[in-house]
Amino acid sequence: MNSRERFLATLRCETVDRPPVWLMRQAGRHLPEYRELRKEHTFHTLVKTPELACEVTMQPVRRYDMDAAIIFSDILVIPEALGQPYHFREQGGIGMEFKVDCEEAFEKLSSETVEDHLAYVTGAIRNARKECGDTKALIGFGGSPWTLATYMVEGGSSKTYHLAKQIFYRERELFDRLMELITEATIRYFRMQIEAGADVVQVFDSWGGVLAPDIFWDASG
């Protein structure tokens, strides 16, 4: 049983020789080979260049012989593809180009060209699929609609999620339209990843825990 077979069998709840091993954030700061790349390229360049994203994806697999590779990307590629670019704040955290907190801001968004905007991700996945071959599993991913909405409405990272919750409670129609747009784009994005060669896609609901249990499903789209 090779790594990919072990990983896929585990997802099917079948008996395996041992649990498959991978980490949520395999690629990145702790790897010296990654730090060397970061001396020459920005994070966005690494994400948006298929050859570089594939290289970063495969670095921890080569070093630690993980059972699965996780494509190197970011959950905020969806807001960016919808028309809301993101950046890293000097003081830490994420900043968005604008806040989607009113009708005027919402009208700046569009899902018409999501596939074109995110072609670099599918390019990276195709490259990584070739390197993984039939022996290593490949994981794609994306953010949950609620988690993406928090960044989009708040204008970046937040500690209170006040604006996102306010839109949910006070401007429900706008909130629902935003969630529908994010959900549609994310579904298309996941299909792209699977078609490009990902064995599975993982949904990161990073900020689902800030929702009260009685509103979780309504606010999660």
Short mmCIF file of C-alpha atoms in Angstrom, two decimals:
data_model
loop_
_atom_site.label_atom_id
_atom_site.label_comp_id
_atom_site.label_asym_id
_atom_site.label_seq_id
_atom_site.Cartn_x
_atom_site.Cartn_y
_atom_site.Cartn_z
CA MET A 1 0.00 0.00 0.00
CA ASN A 2 1.60 3.27 -1.08
CA SER A 3 0.92 6.70 0.37
CA ARG A 4 -1.85 7.66 -2.04
CA GLU A 5 -3.63 4.32 -1.66
CA ARG A 6 -3.35 4.60 2.12
CA PHE A 7 -4.72 8.16 2.12
CA LEU A 8 -7.68 7.41 -0.16
CA ALA A 9 -8.52 4.19 1.68
CA THR A 10 -8.59 6.12 4.96
CA LEU A 11 -11.04 8.62 3.47
CA ARG A 12 -13.26 5.67 2.55
CA CYS A 13 -13.02 4.47 6.19
CA GLU A 14 -11.24 1.31 5.11
CA THR A 15 -8.62 -0.56 7.13
CA VAL A 16 -5.06 0.58 6.40
CA ASP A 17 -1.61 -0.55 7.52
CA ARG A 18 -1.08 2.73 9.40
CA PRO A 19 -2.71 6.17 9.50
CA PRO A 20 -1.60 8.44 6.66
CA VAL A 21 0.52 11.38 7.77
CA TRP A 22 0.32 15.00 6.62
CA LEU A 23 0.18 18.39 8.30
CA MET A 24 -2.29 21.20 7.76
CA ARG A 25 0.50 23.69 6.97
CA GLN A 26 3.29 21.59 5.56
CA ALA A 27 4.98 24.17 3.38
CA GLY A 28 6.44 27.36 4.72
CA ARG A 29 8.57 29.21 7.19
CA HIS A 30 10.29 26.33 8.98
CA LEU A 31 11.78 24.88 5.77
CA PRO A 32 15.19 26.31 4.79
CA GLU A 33 14.46 25.60 1.12
CA TYR A 34 11.28 27.65 1.39
CA ARG A 35 13.11 30.52 3.07
CA GLU A 36 15.59 30.54 0.21
CA LEU A 37 12.74 30.98 -2.27
CA ARG A 38 11.24 33.77 -0.16
CA LYS A 39 14.48 35.71 -0.43
CA GLU A 40 13.79 36.04 -4.15
CA HIS A 41 10.00 35.99 -4.40
CA THR A 42 7.02 37.49 -2.58
CA PHE A 43 4.30 35.25 -1.15
CA HIS A 44 1.93 36.31 -3.91
CA THR A 45 4.49 35.49 -6.57
CA LEU A 46 4.94 32.01 -5.13
CA VAL A 47 1.18 31.44 -5.06
CA LYS A 48 0.53 32.81 -8.55
CA THR A 49 3.42 31.12 -10.37
CA PRO A 50 2.46 27.47 -11.00
CA GLU A 51 6.05 26.22 -11.13
CA LEU A 52 6.97 27.93 -7.87
CA ALA A 53 3.73 26.91 -6.12
CA CYS A 54 4.38 23.31 -7.15
CA GLU A 55 7.95 23.50 -5.86
CA VAL A 56 6.80 24.80 -2.47
CA THR A 57 4.06 22.16 -2.38
CA MET A 58 6.54 19.34 -2.91
CA GLN A 59 9.33 20.54 -0.60
CA PRO A 60 7.94 19.01 2.63
CA VAL A 61 6.96 15.81 0.81
CA ARG A 62 10.54 15.36 -0.36
CA ARG A 63 12.00 16.22 3.03
CA TYR A 64 9.64 14.28 5.31
CA ASP A 65 8.09 11.71 2.94
CA MET A 66 4.54 12.80 3.81
CA ASP A 67 1.69 10.66 2.52
CA ALA A 68 -0.05 13.69 0.99
CA ALA A 69 0.95 17.01 -0.54
CA ILE A 70 -1.17 20.12 0.09
CA ILE A 71 -1.20 22.59 -2.77
CA PHE A 72 0.51 25.84 -1.82
CA SER A 73 -2.10 28.60 -2.03
CA ASP A 74 -4.28 30.83 0.16
CA ILE A 75 -7.99 30.87 0.98
CA LEU A 76 -8.17 34.54 -0.02
CA VAL A 77 -7.63 33.80 -3.70
CA ILE A 78 -11.45 33.59 -3.93
CA PRO A 79 -12.13 37.17 -2.76
CA GLU A 80 -9.35 38.34 -5.05
CA ALA A 81 -10.87 36.47 -8.00
CA LEU A 82 -14.20 38.14 -7.19
CA GLY A 83 -12.58 41.57 -7.39
CA GLN A 84 -11.32 42.24 -3.86
CA PRO A 85 -7.50 41.96 -3.67
CA TYR A 86 -5.73 41.22 -0.38
CA HIS A 87 -2.33 42.01 1.09
CA PHE A 88 -0.34 41.44 4.25
CA ARG A 89 -0.33 44.29 6.73
CA GLU A 90 3.03 45.52 8.00
CA GLN A 91 1.81 45.12 11.59
CA GLY A 92 0.60 41.60 10.87
CA GLY A 93 -2.61 40.07 9.60
CA ILE A 94 -4.52 40.43 6.34
CA GLY A 95 -5.81 43.60 4.72
CA MET A 96 -8.37 43.75 1.91
CA GLU A 97 -8.46 46.53 -0.69
CA PHE A 98 -11.92 47.60 0.52
CA LYS A 99 -14.74 46.46 2.81
CA VAL A 100 -17.82 44.75 1.42
CA ASP A 101 -20.11 46.42 3.94
CA CYS A 102 -22.67 48.09 1.68
CA GLU A 103 -24.46 47.70 -1.65
CA GLU A 104 -22.01 49.94 -3.48
CA ALA A 105 -19.06 47.79 -2.40
CA PHE A 106 -20.91 44.56 -3.24
CA GLU A 107 -21.46 45.79 -6.79
CA LYS A 108 -17.69 45.82 -7.29
CA LEU A 109 -17.67 42.01 -7.07
CA SER A 110 -18.27 39.54 -9.88
CA SER A 111 -17.86 35.78 -10.30
CA GLU A 112 -17.90 35.85 -14.11
CA THR A 113 -14.17 35.28 -14.56
CA VAL A 114 -13.33 33.15 -11.51
CA GLU A 115 -11.87 30.33 -13.61
CA ASP A 116 -9.64 32.72 -15.56
CA HIS A 117 -8.42 34.45 -12.41
CA LEU A 118 -7.60 31.16 -10.69
CA ALA A 119 -5.96 29.37 -13.61
CA TYR A 120 -2.63 29.65 -11.78
CA VAL A 121 -3.96 27.36 -9.03
CA THR A 122 -5.01 24.66 -11.47
CA GLY A 123 -1.65 25.02 -13.19
CA ALA A 124 0.11 24.40 -9.88
CA ILE A 125 -2.12 21.40 -9.16
CA ARG A 126 -1.42 19.85 -12.57
CA ASN A 127 2.31 20.25 -11.99
CA ALA A 128 2.07 18.80 -8.49
CA ARG A 129 -0.07 15.91 -9.73
CA LYS A 130 2.71 14.96 -12.12
CA GLU A 131 5.28 15.05 -9.33
CA CYS A 132 3.06 13.14 -6.92
CA GLY A 133 2.27 10.54 -9.58
CA ASP A 134 0.31 7.57 -8.33
CA THR A 135 2.29 7.25 -5.10
CA LYS A 136 1.43 10.47 -3.20
CA ALA A 137 -2.00 12.00 -2.55
CA LEU A 138 -2.69 15.63 -3.42
CA ILE A 139 -4.98 17.83 -1.33
CA GLY A 140 -6.66 21.00 -2.59
CA PHE A 141 -8.45 23.45 -0.32
CA GLY A 142 -10.49 26.60 0.09
CA GLY A 143 -12.15 28.69 2.77
CA SER A 144 -15.71 28.31 3.97
CA PRO A 145 -18.15 31.03 2.83
CA TRP A 146 -18.47 32.44 6.37
CA THR A 147 -14.72 32.58 6.93
CA LEU A 148 -14.17 34.31 3.58
CA ALA A 149 -17.06 36.69 4.29
CA THR A 150 -15.46 37.82 7.55
CA TYR A 151 -12.35 39.00 5.74
CA MET A 152 -14.39 40.57 2.96
CA VAL A 153 -16.79 42.47 5.21
CA GLU A 154 -14.28 43.43 7.91
CA GLY A 155 -11.71 44.53 5.36
CA GLY A 156 -9.15 42.06 6.65
CA SER A 157 -8.23 40.24 9.83
CA SER A 158 -10.46 40.92 12.84
CA LYS A 159 -10.59 40.11 16.53
CA THR A 160 -14.28 40.85 17.09
CA TYR A 161 -15.98 40.16 13.70
CA HIS A 162 -18.33 42.99 14.64
CA LEU A 163 -19.05 44.16 11.09
CA ALA A 164 -19.63 40.65 9.74
CA LYS A 165 -22.10 39.88 12.51
CA GLN A 166 -23.75 43.28 12.08
CA ILE A 167 -24.33 42.66 8.37
CA PHE A 168 -25.77 39.23 9.20
CA TYR A 169 -28.26 40.62 11.72
CA ARG A 170 -29.11 44.04 10.24
CA GLU A 171 -28.64 43.67 6.49
CA ARG A 172 -29.58 40.06 5.94
CA GLU A 173 -30.44 40.41 2.26
CA LEU A 174 -26.99 41.84 1.48
CA PHE A 175 -25.34 39.18 3.63
CA ASP A 176 -27.20 36.36 1.88
CA ARG A 177 -26.30 37.71 -1.56
CA LEU A 178 -22.65 37.88 -0.57
CA MET A 179 -22.73 34.32 0.74
CA GLU A 180 -24.40 33.08 -2.43
CA LEU A 181 -21.68 34.74 -4.52
CA ILE A 182 -18.88 33.25 -2.41
CA THR A 183 -20.51 29.82 -2.37
CA GLU A 184 -20.98 29.74 -6.14
CA ALA A 185 -17.37 30.80 -6.74
CA THR A 186 -16.05 28.28 -4.21
CA ILE A 187 -17.97 25.38 -5.75
CA ARG A 188 -16.56 26.24 -9.16
CA TYR A 189 -13.10 26.57 -7.64
CA PHE A 190 -13.30 23.15 -6.00
CA ARG A 191 -14.42 21.58 -9.27
CA MET A 192 -11.42 23.17 -10.97
CA GLN A 193 -9.09 21.67 -8.39
CA ILE A 194 -10.54 18.17 -8.72
CA GLU A 195 -10.45 18.32 -12.52
CA ALA A 196 -6.81 19.46 -12.37
CA GLY A 197 -5.81 16.42 -10.31
CA ALA A 198 -6.50 17.01 -6.61
CA ASP A 199 -7.59 13.80 -4.87
CA VAL A 200 -9.67 15.68 -2.33
CA VAL A 201 -10.48 19.25 -1.32
CA GLN A 202 -10.52 20.47 2.26
CA VAL A 203 -12.73 23.29 3.55
CA PHE A 204 -11.16 25.57 6.15
CA ASP A 205 -13.82 27.16 8.36
CA SER A 206 -11.28 29.07 10.41
CA TRP A 207 -13.73 31.48 12.03
CA GLY A 208 -16.79 29.26 12.34
CA GLY A 209 -16.17 29.14 16.07
CA VAL A 210 -17.07 32.81 16.53
CA LEU A 211 -20.68 32.04 15.61
CA ALA A 212 -23.20 31.09 18.29
CA PRO A 213 -24.48 27.51 17.88
CA ASP A 214 -28.03 28.67 17.12
CA ILE A 215 -26.96 30.78 14.11
CA PHE A 216 -24.06 28.70 12.77
CA TRP A 217 -25.94 27.09 9.89
CA ASP A 218 -27.78 30.26 8.88
CA ALA A 219 -24.58 32.31 8.88
CA SER A 220 -22.51 29.60 7.19
CA GLY A 221 -24.46 29.72 3.95
#
